[in-house]
Amino acid sequence: LKNNVTLRLDEHAALLGSLDIMDYIAPDTFRSGNGADMGFCFIGAVGATNISIVGAGVIDGRGKELLAARPKGNNARPFLMRFVRCDGVSLNGVHLQGPAAWTTHFFQCKNVIAEQVNIARRGFLNNYGFDIDSSENVRIRNCNGKCGYGMV
């Protein structure tokens, strides 16, 4: 997502993740504790300001199907959404499901609001709903989730 962009999802809209692992990019990579490259995502933003995802539609990463379709030797697990060094991020009313890894990752972000977000992800280890990492002024309220390790 770029500066001042709002992604609106109508009630019956579904944004589906690709089942080809090569379609995912890592706009700002980092290494996990075991040395694996991380940061691949379905929806991402780096250094963006005033970005929003709103509406009652669904964003579905199709994580189970994606991981089953990966070629041998490719261990990438894309996040559903990743925001890096962003200022002014808003999630409102959306339904998030099926990430191959964490649902949302906010890294070094400021002024984040998540309201009335529904998260449905099950079936994988290490799948957080909201992963807030080195961020400030983050408000999460009136959200529902079924996640591997809780909402945050």
PDB file of C-alpha atoms in Angstrom:
ATOM      1  CA  LEU A   1       0.000   0.000   0.000  1.00  0.00           C
ATOM      2  CA  LYS A   2       1.160   3.532  -0.753  1.00  0.00           C
ATOM      3  CA  ASN A   3       0.616   6.836   1.083  1.00  0.00           C
ATOM      4  CA  ASN A   4      -2.991   7.989   1.515  1.00  0.00           C
ATOM      5  CA  VAL A   5      -4.531   4.784   0.129  1.00  0.00           C
ATOM      6  CA  THR A   6      -7.729   3.193   1.437  1.00  0.00           C
ATOM      7  CA  LEU A   7      -8.541  -0.360   0.408  1.00  0.00           C
ATOM      8  CA  ARG A   8     -12.330  -0.812   0.680  1.00  0.00           C
ATOM      9  CA  LEU A   9     -13.854  -4.258   0.758  1.00  0.00           C
ATOM     10  CA  ASP A  10     -17.603  -4.517   0.215  1.00  0.00           C
ATOM     11  CA  GLU A  11     -19.523  -6.942   2.407  1.00  0.00           C
ATOM     12  CA  HIS A  12     -19.460  -9.768  -0.160  1.00  0.00           C
ATOM     13  CA  ALA A  13     -15.925  -9.114  -1.440  1.00  0.00           C
ATOM     14  CA  ALA A  14     -13.137 -11.624  -0.913  1.00  0.00           C
ATOM     15  CA  LEU A  15      -9.501 -10.836  -1.610  1.00  0.00           C
ATOM     16  CA  LEU A  16      -7.714 -14.201  -1.993  1.00  0.00           C
ATOM     17  CA  GLY A  17      -4.010 -14.867  -1.634  1.00  0.00           C
ATOM     18  CA  SER A  18      -2.159 -16.572  -4.460  1.00  0.00           C
ATOM     19  CA  LEU A  19      -1.372 -20.282  -4.203  1.00  0.00           C
ATOM     20  CA  ASP A  20       1.995 -19.666  -5.935  1.00  0.00           C
ATOM     21  CA  ILE A  21       4.621 -18.929  -3.275  1.00  0.00           C
ATOM     22  CA  MET A  22       6.711 -17.050  -5.856  1.00  0.00           C
ATOM     23  CA  ASP A  23       4.006 -14.349  -6.039  1.00  0.00           C
ATOM     24  CA  TYR A  24       4.852 -13.134  -2.525  1.00  0.00           C
ATOM     25  CA  ILE A  25       7.485 -10.503  -1.875  1.00  0.00           C
ATOM     26  CA  ALA A  26       9.309  -9.491   1.271  1.00  0.00           C
ATOM     27  CA  PRO A  27       9.422  -5.686   1.125  1.00  0.00           C
ATOM     28  CA  ASP A  28      11.589  -5.454   4.256  1.00  0.00           C
ATOM     29  CA  THR A  29      13.197  -8.761   5.200  1.00  0.00           C
ATOM     30  CA  PHE A  30      14.431  -9.855   8.596  1.00  0.00           C
ATOM     31  CA  ARG A  31      15.800 -13.085  10.035  1.00  0.00           C
ATOM     32  CA  SER A  32      13.956 -15.269  12.500  1.00  0.00           C
ATOM     33  CA  GLY A  33      15.653 -16.748  15.552  1.00  0.00           C
ATOM     34  CA  ASN A  34      16.589 -19.837  13.543  1.00  0.00           C
ATOM     35  CA  GLY A  35      18.048 -17.804  10.659  1.00  0.00           C
ATOM     36  CA  ALA A  36      15.145 -18.109   8.207  1.00  0.00           C
ATOM     37  CA  ASP A  37      14.304 -15.155   5.961  1.00  0.00           C
ATOM     38  CA  MET A  38      11.030 -13.561   7.077  1.00  0.00           C
ATOM     39  CA  GLY A  39       8.852 -10.676   5.930  1.00  0.00           C
ATOM     40  CA  PHE A  40       6.984 -12.169   2.969  1.00  0.00           C
ATOM     41  CA  CYS A  41       3.388 -10.941   2.930  1.00  0.00           C
ATOM     42  CA  PHE A  42       0.126 -10.818   1.006  1.00  0.00           C
ATOM     43  CA  ILE A  43      -0.523  -7.132   1.753  1.00  0.00           C
ATOM     44  CA  GLY A  44       2.287  -4.876   2.869  1.00  0.00           C
ATOM     45  CA  ALA A  45       3.493  -1.331   3.290  1.00  0.00           C
ATOM     46  CA  VAL A  46       6.890   0.145   4.146  1.00  0.00           C
ATOM     47  CA  GLY A  47       7.228   3.763   5.242  1.00  0.00           C
ATOM     48  CA  ALA A  48       3.662   4.626   4.194  1.00  0.00           C
ATOM     49  CA  THR A  49       1.467   7.212   5.891  1.00  0.00           C
ATOM     50  CA  ASN A  50      -2.323   7.382   6.274  1.00  0.00           C
ATOM     51  CA  ILE A  51      -3.266   3.945   4.961  1.00  0.00           C
ATOM     52  CA  SER A  52      -6.499   2.105   5.669  1.00  0.00           C
ATOM     53  CA  ILE A  53      -8.207  -1.193   5.036  1.00  0.00           C
ATOM     54  CA  VAL A  54     -11.929  -0.910   5.693  1.00  0.00           C
ATOM     55  CA  GLY A  55     -15.213  -2.672   5.006  1.00  0.00           C
ATOM     56  CA  ALA A  56     -16.946  -5.919   5.844  1.00  0.00           C
ATOM     57  CA  GLY A  57     -15.214  -8.042   3.186  1.00  0.00           C
ATOM     58  CA  VAL A  58     -12.729 -10.880   3.688  1.00  0.00           C
ATOM     59  CA  ILE A  59      -8.973 -11.024   3.166  1.00  0.00           C
ATOM     60  CA  ASP A  60      -8.058 -14.706   2.946  1.00  0.00           C
ATOM     61  CA  GLY A  61      -4.427 -15.773   2.639  1.00  0.00           C
ATOM     62  CA  ARG A  62      -5.428 -19.397   1.930  1.00  0.00           C
ATOM     63  CA  GLY A  63      -2.462 -20.457   4.068  1.00  0.00           C
ATOM     64  CA  LYS A  64      -3.149 -24.200   4.238  1.00  0.00           C
ATOM     65  CA  GLU A  65      -3.498 -24.495   0.478  1.00  0.00           C
ATOM     66  CA  LEU A  66      -0.490 -22.241  -0.149  1.00  0.00           C
ATOM     67  CA  LEU A  67       1.811 -24.224   2.118  1.00  0.00           C
ATOM     68  CA  ALA A  68       0.633 -27.508   0.595  1.00  0.00           C
ATOM     69  CA  ALA A  69       1.452 -26.171  -2.898  1.00  0.00           C
ATOM     70  CA  ARG A  70       4.984 -24.902  -2.039  1.00  0.00           C
ATOM     71  CA  PRO A  71       7.855 -26.568  -3.870  1.00  0.00           C
ATOM     72  CA  LYS A  72      10.153 -28.693  -1.710  1.00  0.00           C
ATOM     73  CA  GLY A  73      12.886 -26.653  -0.100  1.00  0.00           C
ATOM     74  CA  ASN A  74      10.893 -23.415  -0.034  1.00  0.00           C
ATOM     75  CA  ASN A  75      10.045 -22.678   3.604  1.00  0.00           C
ATOM     76  CA  ALA A  76       8.545 -19.208   3.138  1.00  0.00           C
ATOM     77  CA  ARG A  77       5.403 -18.554   5.191  1.00  0.00           C
ATOM     78  CA  PRO A  78       3.869 -15.220   4.172  1.00  0.00           C
ATOM     79  CA  PHE A  79       2.168 -13.011   6.706  1.00  0.00           C
ATOM     80  CA  LEU A  80      -1.331 -11.925   5.749  1.00  0.00           C
ATOM     81  CA  MET A  81      -0.421  -8.253   6.315  1.00  0.00           C
ATOM     82  CA  ARG A  82       2.823  -6.535   7.271  1.00  0.00           C
ATOM     83  CA  PHE A  83       3.312  -2.837   8.003  1.00  0.00           C
ATOM     84  CA  VAL A  84       6.868  -1.548   8.493  1.00  0.00           C
ATOM     85  CA  ARG A  85       7.734   1.955   9.734  1.00  0.00           C
ATOM     86  CA  CYS A  86       4.256   3.237   8.792  1.00  0.00           C
ATOM     87  CA  ASP A  87       2.465   6.172  10.415  1.00  0.00           C
ATOM     88  CA  GLY A  88      -1.332   6.266  10.515  1.00  0.00           C
ATOM     89  CA  VAL A  89      -2.552   2.718   9.835  1.00  0.00           C
ATOM     90  CA  SER A  90      -6.254   1.940  10.208  1.00  0.00           C
ATOM     91  CA  LEU A  91      -8.029  -1.414   9.986  1.00  0.00           C
ATOM     92  CA  ASN A  92     -11.787  -1.238  10.414  1.00  0.00           C
ATOM     93  CA  GLY A  93     -14.483  -3.879  10.021  1.00  0.00           C
ATOM     94  CA  VAL A  94     -12.500  -6.337   7.890  1.00  0.00           C
ATOM     95  CA  HIS A  95     -12.455 -10.118   8.245  1.00  0.00           C
ATOM     96  CA  LEU A  96      -8.969 -11.630   8.151  1.00  0.00           C
ATOM     97  CA  GLN A  97      -8.398 -15.330   7.714  1.00  0.00           C
ATOM     98  CA  GLY A  98      -6.071 -18.035   6.489  1.00  0.00           C
ATOM     99  CA  PRO A  99      -2.577 -16.586   6.930  1.00  0.00           C
ATOM    100  CA  ALA A 100       0.355 -18.912   6.370  1.00  0.00           C
ATOM    101  CA  ALA A 101       2.139 -17.148   9.263  1.00  0.00           C
ATOM    102  CA  TRP A 102       1.170 -14.161  11.424  1.00  0.00           C
ATOM    103  CA  THR A 103      -2.078 -12.401  10.557  1.00  0.00           C
ATOM    104  CA  THR A 104      -0.853  -8.827  11.019  1.00  0.00           C
ATOM    105  CA  HIS A 105       2.633  -7.564  11.862  1.00  0.00           C
ATOM    106  CA  PHE A 106       3.174  -3.930  12.836  1.00  0.00           C
ATOM    107  CA  PHE A 107       6.926  -3.224  12.992  1.00  0.00           C
ATOM    108  CA  GLN A 108       8.139   0.200  14.145  1.00  0.00           C
ATOM    109  CA  CYS A 109       4.765   1.753  13.307  1.00  0.00           C
ATOM    110  CA  LYS A 110       3.060   4.776  14.865  1.00  0.00           C
ATOM    111  CA  ASN A 111      -0.598   5.672  15.271  1.00  0.00           C
ATOM    112  CA  VAL A 112      -2.229   2.333  14.532  1.00  0.00           C
ATOM    113  CA  ILE A 113      -5.955   1.730  15.029  1.00  0.00           C
ATOM    114  CA  ALA A 114      -7.687  -1.639  14.608  1.00  0.00           C
ATOM    115  CA  GLU A 115     -11.420  -1.662  15.301  1.00  0.00           C
ATOM    116  CA  GLN A 116     -14.114  -4.266  14.703  1.00  0.00           C
ATOM    117  CA  VAL A 117     -11.623  -6.598  13.007  1.00  0.00           C
ATOM    118  CA  ASN A 118     -12.492 -10.298  12.957  1.00  0.00           C
ATOM    119  CA  ILE A 119      -9.632 -12.781  12.751  1.00  0.00           C
ATOM    120  CA  ALA A 120     -10.190 -16.448  12.020  1.00  0.00           C
ATOM    121  CA  ARG A 121      -7.003 -18.459  11.715  1.00  0.00           C
ATOM    122  CA  ARG A 122      -6.418 -21.954  12.923  1.00  0.00           C
ATOM    123  CA  GLY A 123      -4.313 -24.928  12.024  1.00  0.00           C
ATOM    124  CA  PHE A 124      -0.751 -23.597  12.247  1.00  0.00           C
ATOM    125  CA  LEU A 125       1.684 -23.001  15.052  1.00  0.00           C
ATOM    126  CA  ASN A 126       3.074 -19.517  15.654  1.00  0.00           C
ATOM    127  CA  ASN A 127       0.128 -17.624  14.143  1.00  0.00           C
ATOM    128  CA  TYR A 128      -0.612 -14.410  15.964  1.00  0.00           C
ATOM    129  CA  GLY A 129      -3.609 -12.190  15.362  1.00  0.00           C
ATOM    130  CA  PHE A 130      -1.915  -8.841  15.952  1.00  0.00           C
ATOM    131  CA  ASP A 131       1.862  -8.854  16.366  1.00  0.00           C
ATOM    132  CA  ILE A 132       2.909  -5.438  17.628  1.00  0.00           C
ATOM    133  CA  ASP A 133       6.675  -5.075  17.408  1.00  0.00           C
ATOM    134  CA  SER A 134       8.526  -1.917  18.501  1.00  0.00           C
ATOM    135  CA  SER A 135       5.498   0.271  17.702  1.00  0.00           C
ATOM    136  CA  GLU A 136       3.863   3.178  19.509  1.00  0.00           C
ATOM    137  CA  ASN A 137       0.375   4.598  19.966  1.00  0.00           C
ATOM    138  CA  VAL A 138      -1.389   1.374  18.955  1.00  0.00           C
ATOM    139  CA  ARG A 139      -5.082   0.973  19.780  1.00  0.00           C
ATOM    140  CA  ILE A 140      -6.951  -2.292  19.274  1.00  0.00           C
ATOM    141  CA  ARG A 141     -10.568  -2.437  20.343  1.00  0.00           C
ATOM    142  CA  ASN A 142     -13.803  -4.298  19.697  1.00  0.00           C
ATOM    143  CA  CYS A 143     -11.984  -7.037  17.761  1.00  0.00           C
ATOM    144  CA  ASN A 144     -12.681 -10.779  17.741  1.00  0.00           C
ATOM    145  CA  GLY A 145     -10.213 -13.505  17.028  1.00  0.00           C
ATOM    146  CA  LYS A 146      -9.474 -17.196  17.035  1.00  0.00           C
ATOM    147  CA  CYS A 147      -5.718 -17.397  16.743  1.00  0.00           C
ATOM    148  CA  GLY A 148      -2.865 -19.780  17.439  1.00  0.00           C
ATOM    149  CA  TYR A 149      -1.501 -17.747  20.368  1.00  0.00           C
ATOM    150  CA  GLY A 150      -4.153 -15.141  21.059  1.00  0.00           C
ATOM    151  CA  MET A 151      -4.906 -11.764  19.593  1.00  0.00           C
ATOM    152  CA  VAL A 152      -1.628 -10.092  20.473  1.00  0.00           C
TER     153      VAL A 152
END
